[in-house]
Amino acid sequence: DAGVTQSPTHLIKTRGQHVTLRCSPISGHKSVSWYQQVLGQGPQFIFQYYEKEERGRGNFPDRFSARQFPNYSSELNVNALLLGDSALYLCASSLERGTDTQYFGPGTRLTVL
Amino acid sequence: EDKVVQSPLSLVVHEGDTVTLNCSYEVTNFRSLLWYKQEKKAPTFLFMLTSSGIEKKSGRLSSILDKKELFSILNITATQTGDSAVYLCAVYGGATNKLIFGTGTLLAVQP
């Protein structure tokens, strides 16, 4: 079975632009979570979606938004990019909302110039 | 504030050595503690621990949780160069039921 997939692999943007990152969960998984990982740090929780609804949100500004589609795939959108948004963005999927074990995708490396 | 602290931050060992990685936590509404291995990008799942004192084992890796003292250890015996990676500890809990990660331990295994 395919694991969690993310696209694109790498992305370079300039300040002020916006970006859309995509994630497909493991088949049968209904919950998707997004994380931001800056160099030298552990991943920081951004959002969790379950059954197309936001179920949790981390301490990130409103420039960050996400959604989940009927097929359980998800998009993360970031508007008005700042240099500090440069990071590895990880998507993780789990079976259900309350399932603790999350499986991660390979991530999208975003560089903001 | 919920937090997960890992030590050491980095470690260099030789093949065949045994290493112990530490993870302490202060997290409200604790549900479970998870260990991941991150080599290049995707953290890969190693263990999930929910009960104190029960060791989980997979090959040369093992882990145990102490819910009274709020810590966990990850042991790797007979290390190999392929064990070189960042090892992440995460606790599921907090006010919004989320995974809270430590900063990781960078392990380098030299031949």
PDB file of C-alpha atoms in Angstrom:
ATOM      1  CA  ASP A   1       0.000   0.000   0.000  1.00  0.00           C
ATOM      2  CA  ALA A   2       1.159   3.523  -0.725  1.00  0.00           C
ATOM      3  CA  GLY A   3       2.116   5.627   2.239  1.00  0.00           C
ATOM      4  CA  VAL A   4       1.322   9.272   2.758  1.00  0.00           C
ATOM      5  CA  THR A   5       2.191  11.284  -0.340  1.00  0.00           C
ATOM      6  CA  GLN A   6       2.878  14.999  -0.593  1.00  0.00           C
ATOM      7  CA  SER A   7       3.420  17.399  -3.439  1.00  0.00           C
ATOM      8  CA  PRO A   8       5.420  19.232  -4.483  1.00  0.00           C
ATOM      9  CA  THR A   9       8.710  17.956  -3.086  1.00  0.00           C
ATOM     10  CA  HIS A  10      10.406  21.325  -3.181  1.00  0.00           C
ATOM     11  CA  LEU A  11       9.122  24.837  -3.689  1.00  0.00           C
ATOM     12  CA  ILE A  12      10.761  28.234  -3.908  1.00  0.00           C
ATOM     13  CA  LYS A  13       8.658  31.370  -3.425  1.00  0.00           C
ATOM     14  CA  THR A  14       9.273  35.035  -2.736  1.00  0.00           C
ATOM     15  CA  ARG A  15       7.970  37.086   0.155  1.00  0.00           C
ATOM     16  CA  GLY A  16       4.337  38.080  -0.152  1.00  0.00           C
ATOM     17  CA  GLN A  17       3.368  35.205  -2.439  1.00  0.00           C
ATOM     18  CA  HIS A  18       1.043  32.433  -1.445  1.00  0.00           C
ATOM     19  CA  VAL A  19       1.549  28.684  -1.618  1.00  0.00           C
ATOM     20  CA  THR A  20      -0.615  25.548  -1.689  1.00  0.00           C
ATOM     21  CA  LEU A  21       0.748  22.229  -0.468  1.00  0.00           C
ATOM     22  CA  ARG A  22      -1.026  18.930  -1.052  1.00  0.00           C
ATOM     23  CA  CYS A  23      -1.279  15.686   0.870  1.00  0.00           C
ATOM     24  CA  SER A  24      -2.873  12.306   0.223  1.00  0.00           C
ATOM     25  CA  PRO A  25      -3.290  10.095   3.283  1.00  0.00           C
ATOM     26  CA  ILE A  26      -2.814   6.364   3.537  1.00  0.00           C
ATOM     27  CA  SER A  27      -5.790   4.557   2.022  1.00  0.00           C
ATOM     28  CA  GLY A  28      -8.481   4.149   4.659  1.00  0.00           C
ATOM     29  CA  HIS A  29      -7.141   6.908   6.902  1.00  0.00           C
ATOM     30  CA  LYS A  30      -9.633   9.659   7.607  1.00  0.00           C
ATOM     31  CA  SER A  31      -7.567  12.118   9.612  1.00  0.00           C
ATOM     32  CA  VAL A  32      -4.841  14.403   8.285  1.00  0.00           C
ATOM     33  CA  SER A  33      -2.551  16.631  10.330  1.00  0.00           C
ATOM     34  CA  TRP A  34      -0.088  19.277   9.170  1.00  0.00           C
ATOM     35  CA  TYR A  35       3.222  20.159  10.817  1.00  0.00           C
ATOM     36  CA  GLN A  36       5.932  22.742  10.239  1.00  0.00           C
ATOM     37  CA  GLN A  37       9.520  21.709  10.914  1.00  0.00           C
ATOM     38  CA  VAL A  38      12.246  24.337  10.850  1.00  0.00           C
ATOM     39  CA  LEU A  39      15.872  23.263  10.775  1.00  0.00           C
ATOM     40  CA  GLY A  40      17.083  21.852  14.061  1.00  0.00           C
ATOM     41  CA  GLN A  41      13.645  21.680  15.640  1.00  0.00           C
ATOM     42  CA  GLY A  42      10.952  19.085  16.040  1.00  0.00           C
ATOM     43  CA  PRO A  43       7.744  19.360  14.020  1.00  0.00           C
ATOM     44  CA  GLN A  44       5.208  21.938  15.231  1.00  0.00           C
ATOM     45  CA  PHE A  45       1.499  21.169  14.952  1.00  0.00           C
ATOM     46  CA  ILE A  46      -0.465  23.409  12.570  1.00  0.00           C
ATOM     47  CA  PHE A  47      -3.832  21.739  11.880  1.00  0.00           C
ATOM     48  CA  GLN A  48      -5.741  18.516  12.213  1.00  0.00           C
ATOM     49  CA  TYR A  49      -8.640  17.656   9.917  1.00  0.00           C
ATOM     50  CA  TYR A  50     -11.081  14.813  10.286  1.00  0.00           C
ATOM     51  CA  GLU A  51     -14.105  14.151   8.106  1.00  0.00           C
ATOM     52  CA  LYS A  52     -13.494  17.444   6.293  1.00  0.00           C
ATOM     53  CA  GLU A  53     -13.695  19.526   9.464  1.00  0.00           C
ATOM     54  CA  GLU A  54     -10.958  21.283  11.376  1.00  0.00           C
ATOM     55  CA  ARG A  55     -10.512  19.450  14.679  1.00  0.00           C
ATOM     56  CA  GLY A  56      -7.458  21.179  16.049  1.00  0.00           C
ATOM     57  CA  ARG A  57      -5.272  24.172  15.382  1.00  0.00           C
ATOM     58  CA  GLY A  58      -1.814  25.063  16.606  1.00  0.00           C
ATOM     59  CA  ASN A  59      -0.375  28.470  17.368  1.00  0.00           C
ATOM     60  CA  PHE A  60      -0.064  29.744  13.802  1.00  0.00           C
ATOM     61  CA  PRO A  61      -1.351  33.015  12.295  1.00  0.00           C
ATOM     62  CA  ASP A  62      -4.453  33.268  10.143  1.00  0.00           C
ATOM     63  CA  ARG A  63      -2.233  33.336   7.043  1.00  0.00           C
ATOM     64  CA  PHE A  64      -2.239  29.557   7.423  1.00  0.00           C
ATOM     65  CA  SER A  65      -5.366  27.713   6.361  1.00  0.00           C
ATOM     66  CA  ALA A  66      -6.234  24.210   5.262  1.00  0.00           C
ATOM     67  CA  ARG A  67      -9.046  22.040   4.079  1.00  0.00           C
ATOM     68  CA  GLN A  68      -9.847  18.381   3.614  1.00  0.00           C
ATOM     69  CA  PHE A  69     -11.685  16.942   0.638  1.00  0.00           C
ATOM     70  CA  PRO A  70     -14.280  14.138   0.460  1.00  0.00           C
ATOM     71  CA  ASN A  71     -11.533  11.679  -0.540  1.00  0.00           C
ATOM     72  CA  TYR A  72      -9.670  12.692   2.669  1.00  0.00           C
ATOM     73  CA  SER A  73      -6.819  14.401   0.830  1.00  0.00           C
ATOM     74  CA  SER A  74      -5.860  17.802   2.144  1.00  0.00           C
ATOM     75  CA  GLU A  75      -4.379  21.134   1.158  1.00  0.00           C
ATOM     76  CA  LEU A  76      -2.402  23.573   3.285  1.00  0.00           C
ATOM     77  CA  ASN A  77      -2.448  27.187   2.142  1.00  0.00           C
ATOM     78  CA  VAL A  78      -0.105  29.905   3.325  1.00  0.00           C
ATOM     79  CA  ASN A  79      -0.698  33.514   2.282  1.00  0.00           C
ATOM     80  CA  ALA A  80       1.590  36.544   2.380  1.00  0.00           C
ATOM     81  CA  LEU A  81       4.692  34.403   2.785  1.00  0.00           C
ATOM     82  CA  LEU A  82       7.431  35.553   5.141  1.00  0.00           C
ATOM     83  CA  LEU A  83      11.069  34.510   5.222  1.00  0.00           C
ATOM     84  CA  GLY A  84      10.324  32.701   8.485  1.00  0.00           C
ATOM     85  CA  ASP A  85       7.864  30.398   6.732  1.00  0.00           C
ATOM     86  CA  SER A  86      10.806  28.582   5.148  1.00  0.00           C
ATOM     87  CA  ALA A  87      10.589  25.068   6.539  1.00  0.00           C
ATOM     88  CA  LEU A  88       9.770  21.443   5.872  1.00  0.00           C
ATOM     89  CA  TYR A  89       6.002  20.994   5.875  1.00  0.00           C
ATOM     90  CA  LEU A  90       4.946  17.520   6.923  1.00  0.00           C
ATOM     91  CA  CYS A  91       1.602  15.857   6.530  1.00  0.00           C
ATOM     92  CA  ALA A  92       0.601  12.915   8.701  1.00  0.00           C
ATOM     93  CA  SER A  93      -2.391  10.627   8.476  1.00  0.00           C
ATOM     94  CA  SER A  94      -4.117   8.448  11.024  1.00  0.00           C
ATOM     95  CA  LEU A  95      -7.070   6.074  10.935  1.00  0.00           C
ATOM     96  CA  GLU A  96      -9.445   8.074  13.037  1.00  0.00           C
ATOM     97  CA  ARG A  97      -9.419  11.415  14.804  1.00  0.00           C
ATOM     98  CA  GLY A  98      -8.606   9.890  18.169  1.00  0.00           C
ATOM     99  CA  THR A  99      -5.963   7.488  16.879  1.00  0.00           C
ATOM    100  CA  ASP A 100      -2.619   8.462  18.282  1.00  0.00           C
ATOM    101  CA  THR A 101      -0.287   6.802  15.792  1.00  0.00           C
ATOM    102  CA  GLN A 102       0.329   9.177  12.923  1.00  0.00           C
ATOM    103  CA  TYR A 103       2.236   8.217   9.781  1.00  0.00           C
ATOM    104  CA  PHE A 104       4.184  10.929   8.034  1.00  0.00           C
ATOM    105  CA  GLY A 105       4.714  11.795   4.418  1.00  0.00           C
ATOM    106  CA  PRO A 106       8.067  12.859   2.939  1.00  0.00           C
ATOM    107  CA  GLY A 107       7.273  16.539   3.319  1.00  0.00           C
ATOM    108  CA  THR A 108       7.469  19.622   1.136  1.00  0.00           C
ATOM    109  CA  ARG A 109      10.577  21.770   1.493  1.00  0.00           C
ATOM    110  CA  LEU A 110       9.465  25.403   1.174  1.00  0.00           C
ATOM    111  CA  THR A 111      12.063  28.122   0.695  1.00  0.00           C
ATOM    112  CA  VAL A 112      10.940  31.748   0.847  1.00  0.00           C
ATOM    113  CA  LEU A 113      13.379  34.275  -0.639  1.00  0.00           C
TER     114      LEU A 113
ATOM    115  CA  GLU B   1       2.924  25.204  28.773  1.00  0.00           C
ATOM    116  CA  ASP B   2       3.151  21.659  27.443  1.00  0.00           C
ATOM    117  CA  LYS B   3       6.699  20.614  26.625  1.00  0.00           C
ATOM    118  CA  VAL B   4       8.800  17.636  25.611  1.00  0.00           C
ATOM    119  CA  VAL B   5      12.543  17.706  26.251  1.00  0.00           C
ATOM    120  CA  GLN B   6      15.029  15.302  24.711  1.00  0.00           C
ATOM    121  CA  SER B   7      18.622  14.634  25.689  1.00  0.00           C
ATOM    122  CA  PRO B   8      21.298  14.559  24.608  1.00  0.00           C
ATOM    123  CA  LEU B   9      20.860  16.940  21.667  1.00  0.00           C
ATOM    124  CA  SER B  10      23.480  15.013  19.728  1.00  0.00           C
ATOM    125  CA  LEU B  11      25.567  11.903  20.160  1.00  0.00           C
ATOM    126  CA  VAL B  12      28.459  10.315  18.287  1.00  0.00           C
ATOM    127  CA  VAL B  13      29.170   6.622  18.826  1.00  0.00           C
ATOM    128  CA  HIS B  14      31.005   3.788  17.084  1.00  0.00           C
ATOM    129  CA  GLU B  15      29.409   0.779  15.481  1.00  0.00           C
ATOM    130  CA  GLY B  16      28.570  -1.851  18.056  1.00  0.00           C
ATOM    131  CA  ASP B  17      28.014   0.614  20.896  1.00  0.00           C
ATOM    132  CA  THR B  18      24.775   0.740  22.875  1.00  0.00           C
ATOM    133  CA  VAL B  19      23.014   4.088  23.190  1.00  0.00           C
ATOM    134  CA  THR B  20      20.241   5.408  25.406  1.00  0.00           C
ATOM    135  CA  LEU B  21      18.167   8.396  24.338  1.00  0.00           C
ATOM    136  CA  ASN B  22      16.080  10.271  26.869  1.00  0.00           C
ATOM    137  CA  CYS B  23      12.732  12.015  26.673  1.00  0.00           C
ATOM    138  CA  SER B  24      11.019  13.854  29.518  1.00  0.00           C
ATOM    139  CA  TYR B  25       7.663  15.561  29.279  1.00  0.00           C
ATOM    140  CA  GLU B  26       5.234  17.879  30.974  1.00  0.00           C
ATOM    141  CA  VAL B  27       2.000  17.545  29.017  1.00  0.00           C
ATOM    142  CA  THR B  28      -1.544  17.918  30.246  1.00  0.00           C
ATOM    143  CA  ASN B  29      -4.046  15.251  29.310  1.00  0.00           C
ATOM    144  CA  PHE B  30      -1.321  12.709  28.471  1.00  0.00           C
ATOM    145  CA  ARG B  31      -2.524   9.950  26.165  1.00  0.00           C
ATOM    146  CA  SER B  32       0.600   8.315  24.721  1.00  0.00           C
ATOM    147  CA  LEU B  33       4.277   8.780  23.932  1.00  0.00           C
ATOM    148  CA  LEU B  34       5.663   8.037  20.492  1.00  0.00           C
ATOM    149  CA  TRP B  35       9.172   7.630  19.095  1.00  0.00           C
ATOM    150  CA  TYR B  36      10.037   8.383  15.481  1.00  0.00           C
ATOM    151  CA  LYS B  37      13.232   8.074  13.416  1.00  0.00           C
ATOM    152  CA  GLN B  38      13.900  10.842  10.919  1.00  0.00           C
ATOM    153  CA  GLU B  39      16.662  10.243   8.388  1.00  0.00           C
ATOM    154  CA  LYS B  40      16.039  12.668   5.553  1.00  0.00           C
ATOM    155  CA  LYS B  41      12.486  13.900   5.545  1.00  0.00           C
ATOM    156  CA  ALA B  42       9.624  11.688   6.686  1.00  0.00           C
ATOM    157  CA  PRO B  43       9.694  10.671  10.354  1.00  0.00           C
ATOM    158  CA  THR B  44       9.116   6.925  10.480  1.00  0.00           C
ATOM    159  CA  PHE B  45       7.157   5.436  13.353  1.00  0.00           C
ATOM    160  CA  LEU B  46       9.055   3.289  15.865  1.00  0.00           C
ATOM    161  CA  PHE B  47       6.984   2.835  19.025  1.00  0.00           C
ATOM    162  CA  MET B  48       3.891   4.013  20.825  1.00  0.00           C
ATOM    163  CA  LEU B  49       3.847   3.686  24.619  1.00  0.00           C
ATOM    164  CA  THR B  50       0.831   4.145  26.824  1.00  0.00           C
ATOM    165  CA  SER B  51       1.507   2.096  29.948  1.00  0.00           C
ATOM    166  CA  SER B  52       4.314   2.426  32.475  1.00  0.00           C
ATOM    167  CA  GLY B  53       6.914  -0.268  32.828  1.00  0.00           C
ATOM    168  CA  ILE B  54       6.037  -2.283  29.742  1.00  0.00           C
ATOM    169  CA  GLU B  55       8.985  -2.520  27.388  1.00  0.00           C
ATOM    170  CA  LYS B  56       8.353  -2.407  23.674  1.00  0.00           C
ATOM    171  CA  LYS B  57      10.964  -4.084  21.519  1.00  0.00           C
ATOM    172  CA  SER B  58      11.707  -4.250  17.833  1.00  0.00           C
ATOM    173  CA  GLY B  59      14.959  -5.895  16.856  1.00  0.00           C
ATOM    174  CA  ARG B  60      17.817  -3.931  18.386  1.00  0.00           C
ATOM    175  CA  LEU B  61      15.536  -1.097  19.506  1.00  0.00           C
ATOM    176  CA  SER B  62      13.548  -1.010  22.713  1.00  0.00           C
ATOM    177  CA  SER B  63      11.675   1.620  24.679  1.00  0.00           C
ATOM    178  CA  ILE B  64       9.987   2.000  28.029  1.00  0.00           C
ATOM    179  CA  LEU B  65       7.780   4.623  29.648  1.00  0.00           C
ATOM    180  CA  ASP B  66       7.662   5.831  33.257  1.00  0.00           C
ATOM    181  CA  LYS B  67       4.434   7.771  33.763  1.00  0.00           C
ATOM    182  CA  LYS B  68       5.208   8.544  37.377  1.00  0.00           C
ATOM    183  CA  GLU B  69       8.523  10.244  36.613  1.00  0.00           C
ATOM    184  CA  LEU B  70       7.276  11.515  33.231  1.00  0.00           C
ATOM    185  CA  PHE B  71      10.012  10.159  31.001  1.00  0.00           C
ATOM    186  CA  SER B  72      10.836   7.555  28.414  1.00  0.00           C
ATOM    187  CA  ILE B  73      14.053   6.042  27.098  1.00  0.00           C
ATOM    188  CA  LEU B  74      14.898   4.591  23.726  1.00  0.00           C
ATOM    189  CA  ASN B  75      17.699   2.029  23.681  1.00  0.00           C
ATOM    190  CA  ILE B  76      19.592   0.913  20.615  1.00  0.00           C
ATOM    191  CA  THR B  77      21.990  -2.003  21.018  1.00  0.00           C
ATOM    192  CA  ALA B  78      24.807  -3.026  18.657  1.00  0.00           C
ATOM    193  CA  THR B  79      24.450   0.212  16.709  1.00  0.00           C
ATOM    194  CA  GLN B  80      25.012   0.259  12.961  1.00  0.00           C
ATOM    195  CA  THR B  81      25.768   3.139  10.593  1.00  0.00           C
ATOM    196  CA  GLY B  82      22.212   2.825   9.320  1.00  0.00           C
ATOM    197  CA  ASP B  83      20.976   3.899  12.764  1.00  0.00           C
ATOM    198  CA  SER B  84      22.363   7.401  12.112  1.00  0.00           C
ATOM    199  CA  ALA B  85      19.368   9.733  12.191  1.00  0.00           C
ATOM    200  CA  VAL B  86      17.430  12.205  14.300  1.00  0.00           C
ATOM    201  CA  TYR B  87      15.271  10.439  16.872  1.00  0.00           C
ATOM    202  CA  LEU B  88      12.116  12.328  17.760  1.00  0.00           C
ATOM    203  CA  CYS B  89      10.017  11.867  20.864  1.00  0.00           C
ATOM    204  CA  ALA B  90       6.419  13.088  20.793  1.00  0.00           C
ATOM    205  CA  VAL B  91       3.619  13.088  23.334  1.00  0.00           C
ATOM    206  CA  TYR B  92      -0.021  12.946  22.319  1.00  0.00           C
ATOM    207  CA  GLY B  93      -2.113  15.135  24.577  1.00  0.00           C
ATOM    208  CA  GLY B  94      -2.407  18.754  25.550  1.00  0.00           C
ATOM    209  CA  ALA B  95      -5.501  20.904  25.551  1.00  0.00           C
ATOM    210  CA  THR B  96      -6.259  20.230  21.884  1.00  0.00           C
ATOM    211  CA  ASN B  97      -5.132  16.566  21.696  1.00  0.00           C
ATOM    212  CA  LYS B  98      -2.161  16.950  19.414  1.00  0.00           C
ATOM    213  CA  LEU B  99       1.325  15.527  18.978  1.00  0.00           C
ATOM    214  CA  ILE B 100       3.875  17.651  20.836  1.00  0.00           C
ATOM    215  CA  PHE B 101       7.425  16.991  19.676  1.00  0.00           C
ATOM    216  CA  GLY B 102      10.787  17.407  21.311  1.00  0.00           C
ATOM    217  CA  THR B 103      13.671  18.897  19.359  1.00  0.00           C
ATOM    218  CA  GLY B 104      15.154  15.479  18.675  1.00  0.00           C
ATOM    219  CA  THR B 105      18.462  13.725  19.325  1.00  0.00           C
ATOM    220  CA  LEU B 106      20.918  13.589  16.419  1.00  0.00           C
ATOM    221  CA  LEU B 107      22.691  10.231  16.497  1.00  0.00           C
ATOM    222  CA  ALA B 108      25.770   9.657  14.383  1.00  0.00           C
ATOM    223  CA  VAL B 109      27.194   6.133  14.252  1.00  0.00           C
ATOM    224  CA  GLN B 110      30.736   5.964  12.938  1.00  0.00           C
ATOM    225  CA  PRO B 111      32.182   2.842  11.318  1.00  0.00           C
TER     226      PRO B 111
END
